[in-house]
C-alpha cells in the first residue's frame, strides 16, 4: 500500500515540476493578419515578415528567412548548403516538394573513397563515421533551389528577396552565444 502512495506522490511531484518548467518556457501566443514567419533567429524572421508586408507570398518570405539565416547563424544555415522545401500549393491544390542538392553524379565510384573517412568524435556525437577532405563534400544546392522556388511559386526575384536580407538590423551580426561557441569549436583545421 505504501508503494502505491509513493508512486502517486512521485507522479504528482514530477507533474508539478514538468508543469512549472513548461510554464516558464512558454512564450506568449502570436497572431497576425498578414502571415507569420518563424525561424531560429528573430532577424531572419523579421526579413521574411518584411517580404510579406511588401506584398510577397509565403515562398518569397521562406527564401528571405532562409537566406538571412546564412548571415545570422552561418554555422547552421547557408547558401552553400543543401536543403528541401515542402509546401502546399493552393493554386495546384497539392503538396509540393523541392530538393536542393546533395546529388552525387551517376559516374561516382564509392570504392575510390577508401582512406577518405575516419572514426571521430568531431561533433560530440560519439564514435561515428565522419568523412573528411574535399572529395566528401555534398554539392551545394540551396541557392539554385531558392531561385527555382521563387521562379516557380514566388512573386519576387532572388535579387529582390536578397535585397531585404541586406537590410537586416545590426549589419547582420547578432550571434547567439551558442553560435560563437560553435565557430570556436569547429573552426579549427582538420575538422
CSV table of C-alpha atoms in Angstrom, one decimal:
chain,number,residue,atom,x,y,z
A,1,UNK,CA,0.0,0.0,0.0
A,2,UNK,CA,2.8,2.4,0.9
A,3,UNK,CA,4.4,1.8,-2.6
A,4,UNK,CA,1.2,2.8,-4.3
A,5,UNK,CA,1.2,6.1,-2.3
A,6,UNK,CA,4.9,6.6,-3.2
A,7,UNK,CA,4.2,6.1,-6.9
A,8,UNK,CA,1.2,8.5,-6.8
A,9,UNK,CA,3.3,11.1,-4.9
A,10,UNK,CA,6.2,10.7,-7.3
A,11,UNK,CA,3.8,11.2,-10.3
A,12,UNK,CA,2.3,14.3,-8.6
A,13,UNK,CA,5.7,15.8,-7.9
A,14,UNK,CA,7.0,15.1,-11.4
A,15,UNK,CA,3.9,16.5,-13.0
A,16,UNK,CA,4.2,19.6,-10.9
A,17,UNK,CA,7.8,20.1,-11.8
A,18,UNK,CA,7.1,19.5,-15.5
A,19,UNK,CA,4.1,21.9,-15.4
A,20,UNK,CA,6.3,24.6,-13.8
A,21,UNK,CA,9.1,24.1,-16.4
A,22,UNK,CA,6.6,24.2,-19.3
A,23,UNK,CA,5.1,27.4,-17.9
A,24,UNK,CA,8.5,29.1,-17.7
A,25,UNK,CA,9.4,28.1,-21.3
A,26,UNK,CA,6.1,29.1,-23.0
A,27,UNK,CA,6.2,32.2,-25.0
A,28,UNK,CA,3.0,34.3,-25.4
A,29,UNK,CA,0.8,33.4,-28.3
A,30,UNK,CA,1.5,35.3,-31.5
A,31,UNK,CA,-1.1,36.1,-34.1
A,32,UNK,CA,-1.1,38.1,-37.3
A,33,UNK,CA,-3.4,39.0,-40.2
A,34,UNK,CA,-0.7,39.1,-42.9
A,35,UNK,CA,1.1,35.9,-42.1
A,36,UNK,CA,3.7,34.7,-39.7
A,37,UNK,CA,7.4,33.8,-40.1
A,38,UNK,CA,9.2,31.7,-37.5
A,39,UNK,CA,12.9,30.8,-37.6
A,40,UNK,CA,15.7,30.1,-35.2
A,41,UNK,CA,16.7,33.8,-35.2
A,42,UNK,CA,14.5,36.8,-34.9
A,43,UNK,CA,16.4,38.8,-37.5
A,44,UNK,CA,15.7,36.1,-40.1
A,45,UNK,CA,12.1,36.1,-39.1
A,46,UNK,CA,12.0,39.8,-39.5
A,47,UNK,CA,13.4,39.6,-43.0
A,48,UNK,CA,10.6,37.1,-44.0
A,49,UNK,CA,8.0,39.3,-42.4
A,50,UNK,CA,9.2,42.4,-44.2
A,51,UNK,CA,8.8,40.5,-47.5
A,52,UNK,CA,5.2,39.6,-46.6
A,53,UNK,CA,4.5,43.2,-45.7
A,54,UNK,CA,5.8,44.3,-49.1
A,55,UNK,CA,3.3,42.0,-50.8
A,56,UNK,CA,5.4,38.9,-51.2
A,57,UNK,CA,3.9,35.5,-50.8
A,58,UNK,CA,4.9,32.7,-48.4
A,59,UNK,CA,7.6,31.3,-50.8
A,60,UNK,CA,9.2,34.8,-51.0
A,61,UNK,CA,9.2,35.0,-47.2
A,62,UNK,CA,10.7,31.5,-46.8
A,63,UNK,CA,13.6,32.3,-49.1
A,64,UNK,CA,14.2,35.6,-47.4
A,65,UNK,CA,14.2,34.0,-44.0
A,66,UNK,CA,16.4,31.1,-45.1
A,67,UNK,CA,18.9,33.4,-46.8
A,68,UNK,CA,19.0,35.6,-43.7
A,69,UNK,CA,19.9,32.6,-41.6
A,70,UNK,CA,23.0,32.4,-43.7
A,71,UNK,CA,24.2,35.6,-42.1
A,72,UNK,CA,22.9,35.3,-38.6
A,73,UNK,CA,23.6,31.6,-38.0
A,74,UNK,CA,26.3,30.7,-40.6
A,75,UNK,CA,27.3,27.6,-38.5
A,76,UNK,CA,23.9,26.0,-39.2
A,77,UNK,CA,22.5,27.5,-42.5
A,78,UNK,CA,23.8,28.8,-45.7
A,79,UNK,CA,23.6,29.4,-49.4
A,80,UNK,CA,26.3,26.8,-49.9
A,81,UNK,CA,24.3,24.1,-48.1
A,82,UNK,CA,21.7,21.6,-49.1
A,83,UNK,CA,18.0,21.5,-48.1
A,84,UNK,CA,14.5,20.9,-49.2
A,85,UNK,CA,11.2,22.7,-49.3
A,86,UNK,CA,7.8,21.0,-48.6
A,87,UNK,CA,4.7,23.2,-49.0
A,88,UNK,CA,1.1,23.2,-50.1
A,89,UNK,CA,0.4,25.0,-53.4
A,90,UNK,CA,-3.1,26.4,-53.2
A,91,UNK,CA,-3.1,27.1,-57.0
A,92,UNK,CA,-2.3,23.4,-57.7
A,93,UNK,CA,-4.3,22.1,-54.8
A,94,UNK,CA,-1.5,19.7,-53.8
A,95,UNK,CA,1.6,19.3,-51.7
A,96,UNK,CA,4.9,20.1,-53.5
A,97,UNK,CA,8.5,19.4,-52.6
A,98,UNK,CA,11.7,20.7,-53.9
A,99,UNK,CA,15.1,19.1,-53.1
A,100,UNK,CA,18.0,21.5,-53.0
A,101,UNK,CA,21.1,19.5,-53.9
A,102,UNK,CA,23.3,16.9,-52.3
A,103,UNK,CA,23.2,14.9,-55.5
A,104,UNK,CA,26.1,12.6,-56.5
A,105,UNK,CA,27.0,12.1,-60.1
A,106,UNK,CA,26.0,8.7,-61.6
A,107,UNK,CA,29.6,8.1,-62.5
A,108,UNK,CA,30.7,8.3,-58.8
A,109,UNK,CA,32.6,5.3,-57.6
A,110,UNK,CA,32.4,5.0,-53.8
A,111,UNK,CA,35.2,2.4,-53.7
A,112,UNK,CA,37.7,5.2,-54.6
A,113,UNK,CA,36.8,6.9,-51.3
A,114,UNK,CA,38.9,4.3,-49.3
A,115,UNK,CA,41.1,6.2,-46.8
A,116,UNK,CA,38.9,9.3,-47.1
A,117,UNK,CA,36.9,8.5,-43.9
A,118,UNK,CA,37.7,8.1,-40.3
A,119,UNK,CA,36.1,7.4,-36.9
A,120,UNK,CA,35.9,10.6,-35.0
A,121,UNK,CA,34.1,12.5,-32.3
A,122,UNK,CA,34.2,15.8,-34.1
A,123,UNK,CA,30.6,17.0,-33.4
A,124,UNK,CA,30.3,15.4,-30.0
A,125,UNK,CA,28.0,12.5,-31.2
A,126,UNK,CA,30.2,9.7,-30.0
A,127,UNK,CA,32.2,7.3,-32.1
A,128,UNK,CA,30.6,7.9,-35.5
A,129,UNK,CA,31.9,7.6,-39.1
A,130,UNK,CA,32.8,11.0,-40.5
A,131,UNK,CA,34.2,11.9,-43.8
A,132,UNK,CA,37.0,14.4,-44.4
A,133,UNK,CA,38.5,16.1,-47.4
A,134,UNK,CA,37.3,17.8,-50.5
A,135,UNK,CA,36.1,14.6,-52.2
A,136,UNK,CA,33.5,14.1,-49.5
A,137,UNK,CA,31.6,17.4,-49.8
A,138,UNK,CA,28.0,17.4,-50.9
A,139,UNK,CA,27.1,19.5,-54.0
A,140,UNK,CA,25.6,22.7,-52.6
A,141,UNK,CA,22.1,23.3,-53.9
A,142,UNK,CA,20.3,25.9,-51.6
A,143,UNK,CA,21.0,28.9,-53.9
A,144,UNK,CA,19.7,27.1,-57.0
A,145,UNK,CA,16.8,25.6,-55.0
A,146,UNK,CA,15.7,29.0,-53.6
A,147,UNK,CA,15.9,30.5,-57.1
A,148,UNK,CA,13.8,27.7,-58.5
A,149,UNK,CA,11.2,28.0,-55.7
A,150,UNK,CA,10.9,31.8,-56.5
A,151,UNK,CA,10.7,31.3,-60.2
A,152,UNK,CA,8.0,28.6,-59.9
A,153,UNK,CA,6.0,29.7,-56.9
A,154,UNK,CA,7.2,33.1,-55.8
A,155,UNK,CA,6.2,36.7,-56.7
A,156,UNK,CA,9.6,38.3,-56.3
A,157,UNK,CA,13.0,37.8,-57.8
A,158,UNK,CA,16.0,36.4,-56.0
A,159,UNK,CA,17.6,39.9,-56.1
A,160,UNK,CA,14.5,41.5,-54.5
A,161,UNK,CA,14.4,38.9,-51.8
A,162,UNK,CA,18.2,39.1,-51.1
A,163,UNK,CA,17.9,42.9,-51.1
A,164,UNK,CA,15.8,42.6,-48.0
A,165,UNK,CA,18.3,40.4,-46.4
A,166,UNK,CA,21.0,43.1,-47.0
A,167,UNK,CA,19.0,45.5,-44.8
A,168,UNK,CA,19.0,43.4,-41.6
A,169,UNK,CA,19.5,45.4,-38.5
A,170,UNK,CA,22.9,45.3,-36.8
A,171,UNK,CA,24.6,44.7,-40.1
A,172,UNK,CA,23.5,41.0,-40.0
A,173,UNK,CA,25.6,40.2,-36.9
A,174,UNK,CA,23.5,39.2,-33.9
A,175,UNK,CA,25.0,35.9,-32.9
A,176,UNK,CA,23.7,33.9,-30.1
A,177,UNK,CA,26.3,32.7,-27.6
A,178,UNK,CA,26.0,29.2,-29.0
A,179,UNK,CA,26.9,30.4,-32.4
A,180,UNK,CA,30.2,31.9,-31.4
A,181,UNK,CA,30.9,28.7,-29.4
A,182,UNK,CA,30.2,26.5,-32.4
A,183,UNK,CA,32.5,28.6,-34.6
A,184,UNK,CA,35.2,28.4,-31.9
A,185,UNK,CA,34.9,24.7,-31.5
A,186,UNK,CA,34.6,23.7,-35.2
A,187,UNK,CA,36.7,26.4,-36.8
A,188,UNK,CA,39.9,24.5,-36.3
A,189,UNK,CA,42.0,23.0,-39.1
A,190,UNK,CA,41.2,19.4,-39.9
A,191,UNK,CA,37.6,19.4,-38.7
